[in-house]
Amino acid sequence: MKKSFFHYAIIVIIASMLPACGGGGDNDDGPRITGGDTSSTGQVSFNVAVSDYQGSSGHNWSFLRGDELGIFAVESVGNLNLQEYGNYADNMRYQWDGSRFLSVGNSISKPLTKQLAYYAIYPYMSAAGRQMEFTVNSNQASAENLAKSDFCTAFAALTSSMNVTIALKHRMSRVCVKVLGDNLQGHVSKVVLKDVSLTLSSNMNTDSYVSSSNGKRGMVDMWCASEDKNTYYAVIPPQILPSNKVYMVSTVDGHEMNVEFNSDEILTSGVEKVLTIQRKPDSSSELIVFGGQINPWEKD
């Protein structure tokens, strides 16, 4: 027994003198791990939530199976600003399976006691980074296309937790159009935004989200809410819609009706603008905005 114990002790001592080795295989391209105790590491998991819509529109946003987001991890070195490259983890891809987000390829791993901060960007884009531009889909007539145009970001402060909560915030402006009037009920088949800015310019470090001055412009087909056939939604970058801009509304007989504005409409990041329109009393072929309402997307 003493002899066996002696050999065991020698093995332990020799093993403790060997240099530590990094992971191999598929993990070679994963996030780097620097400093701290690397003998106890694990994969970080994420609980992802999206802020609720508020106001009278009544339509809540939710993930669809296959939706993807990118997550960055940042060490506490000087500040927690997101770097162009060389962060602890860069744009790691996670996909919604219907109940949770799972990593696609490499996941983020770290020593159990190491503190990291996290940035998240939805939807996933291979070119995502601290400064980027995002262009919405011109065809938002389906719920899927509408959701994929809804650019969201999140920041989670320094934590050593292995299960991190990510709270995404809307960075676009959501436009809700309600078409009212007894003579219009059941006759509206389409609402289109005309000549609007489609490209958002974002800066994750300064938390700035504005319409790109050099970005794409065009038309957006709005999504018709399934629970209310006379309510339409679209998400576009924050911008001002001057009073000479119009919505186009098509009735069942295919007749297009322009919408007049009495004043400029200001669309703000993270805010829903509700526009209620009806047929002008002195015209059978034109609509007018007679009331506007601004509803915050975020909970207080």
CSV table of C-alpha atoms in Angstrom, one decimal:
chain,number,residue,atom,x,y,z
A,1,MET,CA,0.0,0.0,0.0
A,2,LYS,CA,2.8,2.4,0.8
A,3,LYS,CA,4.5,1.7,-2.6
A,4,SER,CA,1.2,2.3,-4.4
A,5,PHE,CA,0.7,5.6,-2.6
A,6,PHE,CA,4.3,6.7,-3.4
A,7,HIS,CA,3.7,6.1,-7.2
A,8,TYR,CA,0.4,8.0,-7.0
A,9,ALA,CA,2.0,11.0,-5.3
A,10,ILE,CA,4.7,11.1,-8.0
A,11,ILE,CA,2.1,11.1,-10.8
A,12,VAL,CA,0.2,13.9,-9.1
A,13,ILE,CA,3.3,16.0,-8.7
A,14,ILE,CA,4.5,15.4,-12.3
A,15,ALA,CA,1.0,16.2,-13.6
A,16,SER,CA,0.9,19.4,-11.7
A,17,MET,CA,4.2,20.5,-13.3
A,18,LEU,CA,2.9,20.1,-16.9
A,19,PRO,CA,1.9,23.3,-18.7
A,20,ALA,CA,-1.8,24.0,-19.1
A,21,CYS,CA,-3.2,23.3,-22.6
A,22,GLY,CA,-5.9,25.2,-24.5
A,23,GLY,CA,-8.9,23.4,-26.0
A,24,GLY,CA,-8.5,21.8,-29.4
A,25,GLY,CA,-10.7,20.9,-32.3
A,26,ASP,CA,-13.7,23.1,-32.9
A,27,ASN,CA,-12.9,25.3,-29.9
A,28,ASP,CA,-9.7,26.6,-31.4
A,29,ASP,CA,-11.6,29.4,-33.1
A,30,GLY,CA,-13.7,30.2,-30.1
A,31,PRO,CA,-13.5,33.2,-27.8
A,32,ARG,CA,-10.1,33.8,-26.2
A,33,ILE,CA,-9.7,33.4,-22.4
A,34,THR,CA,-7.2,35.6,-20.7
A,35,GLY,CA,-6.2,35.9,-17.1
A,36,GLY,CA,-7.9,34.4,-14.0
A,37,ASP,CA,-8.2,30.8,-13.1
A,38,THR,CA,-8.7,28.8,-16.3
A,39,SER,CA,-8.9,25.4,-14.5
A,40,SER,CA,-12.7,25.8,-14.0
A,41,THR,CA,-14.5,27.0,-17.1
A,42,GLY,CA,-18.0,26.7,-18.5
A,43,GLN,CA,-20.3,27.8,-21.2
A,44,VAL,CA,-22.4,30.9,-20.7
A,45,SER,CA,-26.1,30.6,-21.4
A,46,PHE,CA,-28.6,33.4,-22.0
A,47,ASN,CA,-32.1,34.3,-21.1
A,48,VAL,CA,-33.3,36.7,-23.8
A,49,ALA,CA,-36.4,38.9,-23.4
A,50,VAL,CA,-37.8,41.7,-25.6
A,51,SER,CA,-39.5,44.8,-24.2
A,52,ASP,CA,-43.3,44.8,-24.6
A,53,TYR,CA,-45.2,47.1,-26.7
A,54,GLN,CA,-47.5,49.5,-24.8
A,55,GLY,CA,-50.4,51.6,-25.9
A,56,SER,CA,-53.6,51.0,-27.8
A,57,SER,CA,-52.2,49.0,-30.7
A,58,GLY,CA,-52.4,45.7,-28.8
A,59,HIS,CA,-49.8,43.8,-30.8
A,60,ASN,CA,-46.9,42.2,-28.9
A,61,TRP,CA,-43.6,41.1,-30.4
A,62,SER,CA,-42.3,37.6,-29.9
A,63,PHE,CA,-39.5,35.4,-31.3
A,64,LEU,CA,-40.1,33.1,-34.2
A,65,ARG,CA,-38.4,29.7,-34.5
A,66,GLY,CA,-35.1,30.1,-36.3
A,67,ASP,CA,-34.6,33.8,-35.3
A,68,GLU,CA,-30.9,34.5,-34.6
A,69,LEU,CA,-29.0,37.1,-32.7
A,70,GLY,CA,-25.3,38.0,-32.2
A,71,ILE,CA,-23.7,38.3,-28.8
A,72,PHE,CA,-20.4,40.1,-27.9
A,73,ALA,CA,-18.5,39.6,-24.6
A,74,VAL,CA,-16.3,42.4,-23.2
A,75,GLU,CA,-13.7,42.3,-20.4
A,76,SER,CA,-13.3,45.1,-17.9
A,77,VAL,CA,-10.1,46.6,-19.3
A,78,GLY,CA,-10.2,50.4,-19.1
A,79,ASN,CA,-13.8,50.7,-20.1
A,80,LEU,CA,-16.6,48.4,-21.3
A,81,ASN,CA,-16.8,49.9,-24.8
A,82,LEU,CA,-17.3,47.4,-27.7
A,83,GLN,CA,-14.2,47.2,-29.9
A,84,GLU,CA,-14.2,46.8,-33.6
A,85,TYR,CA,-12.5,43.4,-33.1
A,86,GLY,CA,-10.5,41.6,-30.4
A,87,ASN,CA,-13.3,41.5,-27.8
A,88,TYR,CA,-13.4,38.6,-25.4
A,89,ALA,CA,-16.0,37.1,-27.8
A,90,ASP,CA,-17.1,38.6,-31.1
A,91,ASN,CA,-20.6,38.3,-32.6
A,92,MET,CA,-21.3,34.7,-31.4
A,93,ARG,CA,-24.3,33.3,-33.2
A,94,TYR,CA,-27.4,32.1,-31.2
A,95,GLN,CA,-30.6,30.7,-32.6
A,96,TRP,CA,-34.1,30.5,-31.1
A,97,ASP,CA,-35.4,26.9,-31.1
A,98,GLY,CA,-38.9,27.7,-29.9
A,99,SER,CA,-38.1,27.9,-26.2
A,100,ARG,CA,-34.5,29.2,-25.8
A,101,PHE,CA,-31.5,30.5,-27.7
A,102,LEU,CA,-28.8,27.9,-28.5
A,103,SER,CA,-25.4,28.6,-29.9
A,104,VAL,CA,-24.7,27.9,-33.6
A,105,GLY,CA,-21.2,26.6,-33.7
A,106,ASN,CA,-19.0,27.9,-30.9
A,107,SER,CA,-20.5,29.2,-27.7
A,108,ILE,CA,-19.1,31.7,-25.2
A,109,SER,CA,-17.1,30.1,-22.4
A,110,LYS,CA,-15.2,31.6,-19.5
A,111,PRO,CA,-13.7,30.9,-16.1
A,112,LEU,CA,-16.5,30.5,-13.6
A,113,THR,CA,-15.4,33.5,-11.6
A,114,LYS,CA,-14.5,35.8,-14.5
A,115,GLN,CA,-16.7,38.9,-15.0
A,116,LEU,CA,-17.8,39.9,-18.4
A,117,ALA,CA,-20.2,42.5,-19.9
A,118,TYR,CA,-22.3,41.6,-23.0
A,119,TYR,CA,-23.7,43.3,-26.0
A,120,ALA,CA,-26.4,41.7,-28.2
A,121,ILE,CA,-27.8,42.6,-31.6
A,122,TYR,CA,-30.9,41.3,-33.2
A,123,PRO,CA,-31.3,40.1,-35.9
A,124,TYR,CA,-27.9,38.3,-36.4
A,125,MET,CA,-25.7,39.8,-39.1
A,126,SER,CA,-22.2,38.6,-39.9
A,127,ALA,CA,-21.0,42.2,-40.3
A,128,ALA,CA,-22.5,43.4,-37.0
A,129,GLY,CA,-20.3,45.6,-34.8
A,130,ARG,CA,-20.0,48.6,-32.6
A,131,GLN,CA,-20.9,50.9,-35.5
A,132,MET,CA,-23.2,49.6,-38.3
A,133,GLU,CA,-26.0,50.3,-40.6
A,134,PHE,CA,-29.2,48.2,-40.9
A,135,THR,CA,-31.8,48.4,-43.6
A,136,VAL,CA,-35.4,47.3,-43.0
A,137,ASN,CA,-37.3,45.1,-45.4
A,138,SER,CA,-39.4,47.0,-47.9
A,139,ASN,CA,-42.0,44.1,-47.8
A,140,GLN,CA,-43.2,44.0,-44.2
A,141,ALA,CA,-46.6,42.6,-45.2
A,142,SER,CA,-45.9,39.4,-43.3
A,143,ALA,CA,-45.3,39.0,-39.5
A,144,GLU,CA,-42.0,37.3,-40.2
A,145,ASN,CA,-40.6,40.1,-42.4
A,146,LEU,CA,-41.9,42.7,-39.9
A,147,ALA,CA,-40.0,41.0,-37.0
A,148,LYS,CA,-36.8,40.6,-39.0
A,149,SER,CA,-36.8,44.4,-39.7
A,150,ASP,CA,-37.2,45.2,-36.0
A,151,PHE,CA,-33.5,46.0,-35.1
A,152,CYS,CA,-32.9,45.5,-31.4
A,153,THR,CA,-29.9,45.8,-29.1
A,154,ALA,CA,-29.1,45.1,-25.5
A,155,PHE,CA,-26.3,45.7,-23.0
A,156,ALA,CA,-25.7,43.5,-19.9
A,157,ALA,CA,-23.4,45.0,-17.2
A,158,LEU,CA,-20.4,43.1,-15.7
A,159,THR,CA,-21.3,39.8,-14.2
A,160,SER,CA,-19.7,36.5,-13.4
A,161,SER,CA,-23.0,34.7,-13.8
A,162,MET,CA,-23.0,31.7,-16.2
A,163,ASN,CA,-26.7,32.4,-17.0
A,164,VAL,CA,-27.0,36.0,-18.2
A,165,THR,CA,-30.2,37.9,-18.8
A,166,ILE,CA,-30.3,39.9,-22.1
A,167,ALA,CA,-33.1,42.5,-22.3
A,168,LEU,CA,-33.4,43.6,-26.0
A,169,LYS,CA,-34.7,47.1,-26.7
A,170,HIS,CA,-36.3,48.3,-29.9
A,171,ARG,CA,-34.2,50.8,-31.9
A,172,MET,CA,-36.6,51.4,-34.8
A,173,SER,CA,-39.7,53.4,-34.6
A,174,ARG,CA,-43.0,51.5,-35.0
A,175,VAL,CA,-45.8,53.0,-37.0
A,176,CYS,CA,-49.3,51.9,-36.4
A,177,VAL,CA,-52.0,53.0,-38.8
A,178,LYS,CA,-55.7,52.7,-37.8
A,179,VAL,CA,-58.2,53.2,-40.7
A,180,LEU,CA,-61.6,54.2,-39.3
A,181,GLY,CA,-65.0,55.1,-40.7
A,182,ASP,CA,-68.1,53.0,-41.4
A,183,ASN,CA,-67.7,53.4,-45.1
A,184,LEU,CA,-64.1,51.9,-44.9
A,185,GLN,CA,-64.7,48.9,-42.7
A,186,GLY,CA,-63.8,45.7,-44.5
A,187,HIS,CA,-62.7,47.6,-47.6
A,188,VAL,CA,-59.0,48.4,-46.9
A,189,SER,CA,-56.7,45.9,-48.5
A,190,LYS,CA,-53.3,47.6,-48.3
A,191,VAL,CA,-51.4,50.5,-46.6
A,192,VAL,CA,-48.0,51.6,-47.9
A,193,LEU,CA,-45.5,54.1,-46.5
A,194,LYS,CA,-44.0,56.2,-49.3
A,195,ASP,CA,-40.5,57.5,-49.8
A,196,VAL,CA,-39.3,56.9,-46.2
A,197,SER,CA,-35.8,56.3,-44.9
A,198,LEU,CA,-35.1,52.6,-44.7
A,199,THR,CA,-31.6,52.6,-43.2
A,200,LEU,CA,-30.7,53.0,-39.5
A,201,SER,CA,-27.2,54.1,-38.4
A,202,SER,CA,-26.3,52.7,-35.0
A,203,ASN,CA,-23.5,53.2,-32.5
A,204,MET,CA,-23.5,50.7,-29.6
A,205,ASN,CA,-21.0,52.6,-27.5
A,206,THR,CA,-22.8,55.9,-27.6
A,207,ASP,CA,-26.3,54.2,-27.6
A,208,SER,CA,-27.2,56.3,-30.7
A,209,TYR,CA,-29.8,55.1,-33.3
A,210,VAL,CA,-30.7,57.5,-36.1
A,211,SER,CA,-31.8,57.5,-39.7
A,212,SER,CA,-28.8,57.3,-42.0
A,213,SER,CA,-28.3,60.4,-44.1
A,214,ASN,CA,-26.8,58.4,-46.9
A,215,GLY,CA,-29.0,55.3,-46.6
A,216,LYS,CA,-31.7,53.7,-48.7
A,217,ARG,CA,-35.1,55.3,-49.2
A,218,GLY,CA,-38.2,53.6,-50.6
A,219,MET,CA,-41.7,52.3,-49.9
A,220,VAL,CA,-42.7,49.9,-47.2
A,221,ASP,CA,-45.7,47.5,-47.4
A,222,MET,CA,-47.3,47.4,-43.9
A,223,TRP,CA,-48.4,44.3,-42.1
A,224,CYS,CA,-52.2,43.9,-41.4
A,225,ALA,CA,-52.9,42.8,-37.9
A,226,SER,CA,-54.7,39.5,-37.9
A,227,GLU,CA,-56.9,40.5,-35.0
A,228,ASP,CA,-58.0,43.8,-36.6
A,229,LYS,CA,-58.1,44.0,-40.4
A,230,ASN,CA,-58.1,47.8,-40.3
A,231,THR,CA,-54.9,48.2,-38.3
A,232,TYR,CA,-51.5,48.1,-40.0
A,233,TYR,CA,-47.9,48.1,-38.7
A,234,ALA,CA,-44.4,48.8,-40.0
A,235,VAL,CA,-41.0,49.4,-38.4
A,236,ILE,CA,-38.7,52.1,-39.9
A,237,PRO,CA,-35.7,54.2,-38.7
A,238,PRO,CA,-36.4,57.3,-36.5
A,239,GLN,CA,-37.2,60.2,-38.9
A,240,ILE,CA,-39.5,63.0,-39.6
A,241,LEU,CA,-42.4,62.5,-42.1
A,242,PRO,CA,-43.1,66.0,-43.5
A,243,SER,CA,-46.6,67.0,-44.1
A,244,ASN,CA,-46.2,66.4,-47.8
A,245,LYS,CA,-45.5,62.7,-47.3
A,246,VAL,CA,-48.5,60.3,-47.7
A,247,TYR,CA,-49.7,56.9,-47.0
A,248,MET,CA,-51.4,55.0,-49.9
A,249,VAL,CA,-54.5,53.0,-49.0
A,250,SER,CA,-56.0,50.5,-51.5
A,251,THR,CA,-59.6,49.5,-51.2
A,252,VAL,CA,-61.0,46.2,-52.4
A,253,ASP,CA,-61.8,47.7,-55.8
A,254,GLY,CA,-58.1,48.6,-56.2
A,255,HIS,CA,-58.6,52.4,-55.9
A,256,GLU,CA,-55.7,54.1,-54.2
A,257,MET,CA,-56.4,56.9,-51.8
A,258,ASN,CA,-53.7,59.4,-50.6
A,259,VAL,CA,-53.5,60.4,-47.0
A,260,GLU,CA,-53.0,64.1,-46.1
A,261,PHE,CA,-51.1,65.3,-43.0
A,262,ASN,CA,-51.9,68.5,-41.2
A,263,SER,CA,-48.4,68.6,-39.7
A,264,ASP,CA,-45.1,66.9,-39.7
A,265,GLU,CA,-45.0,63.5,-37.9
A,266,ILE,CA,-41.9,62.8,-35.8
A,267,LEU,CA,-40.9,59.2,-35.4
A,268,THR,CA,-38.6,58.4,-32.4
A,269,SER,CA,-36.3,55.4,-31.7
A,270,GLY,CA,-38.1,52.9,-29.4
A,271,VAL,CA,-41.4,54.7,-29.7
A,272,GLU,CA,-44.6,53.7,-31.4
A,273,LYS,CA,-46.6,56.3,-33.3
A,274,VAL,CA,-50.3,55.6,-33.8
A,275,LEU,CA,-51.9,57.4,-36.7
A,276,THR,CA,-55.7,57.3,-37.0
A,277,ILE,CA,-57.0,58.1,-40.5
A,278,GLN,CA,-60.4,58.4,-42.0
A,279,ARG,CA,-62.1,59.5,-45.3
A,280,LYS,CA,-62.2,63.3,-45.7
A,281,PRO,CA,-65.8,64.5,-45.2
A,282,ASP,CA,-65.7,66.5,-48.5
A,283,SER,CA,-64.0,63.9,-50.6
A,284,SER,CA,-64.6,60.2,-51.6
A,285,SER,CA,-61.1,59.6,-52.8
A,286,GLU,CA,-58.8,61.1,-50.0
A,287,LEU,CA,-58.0,60.2,-46.4
A,288,ILE,CA,-56.7,62.5,-43.6
A,289,VAL,CA,-54.9,62.0,-40.3
A,290,PHE,CA,-57.3,63.4,-37.7
A,291,GLY,CA,-55.4,62.3,-34.6
A,292,GLY,CA,-51.9,61.0,-33.6
A,293,GLN,CA,-50.7,59.3,-30.5
A,294,ILE,CA,-47.2,58.4,-29.3
A,295,ASN,CA,-46.8,55.2,-27.2
A,296,PRO,CA,-43.5,54.1,-25.7
A,297,TRP,CA,-42.5,50.5,-26.5
A,298,GLU,CA,-40.6,50.1,-23.2
A,299,LYS,CA,-42.0,49.4,-19.8
A,300,ASP,CA,-41.4,52.1,-17.2
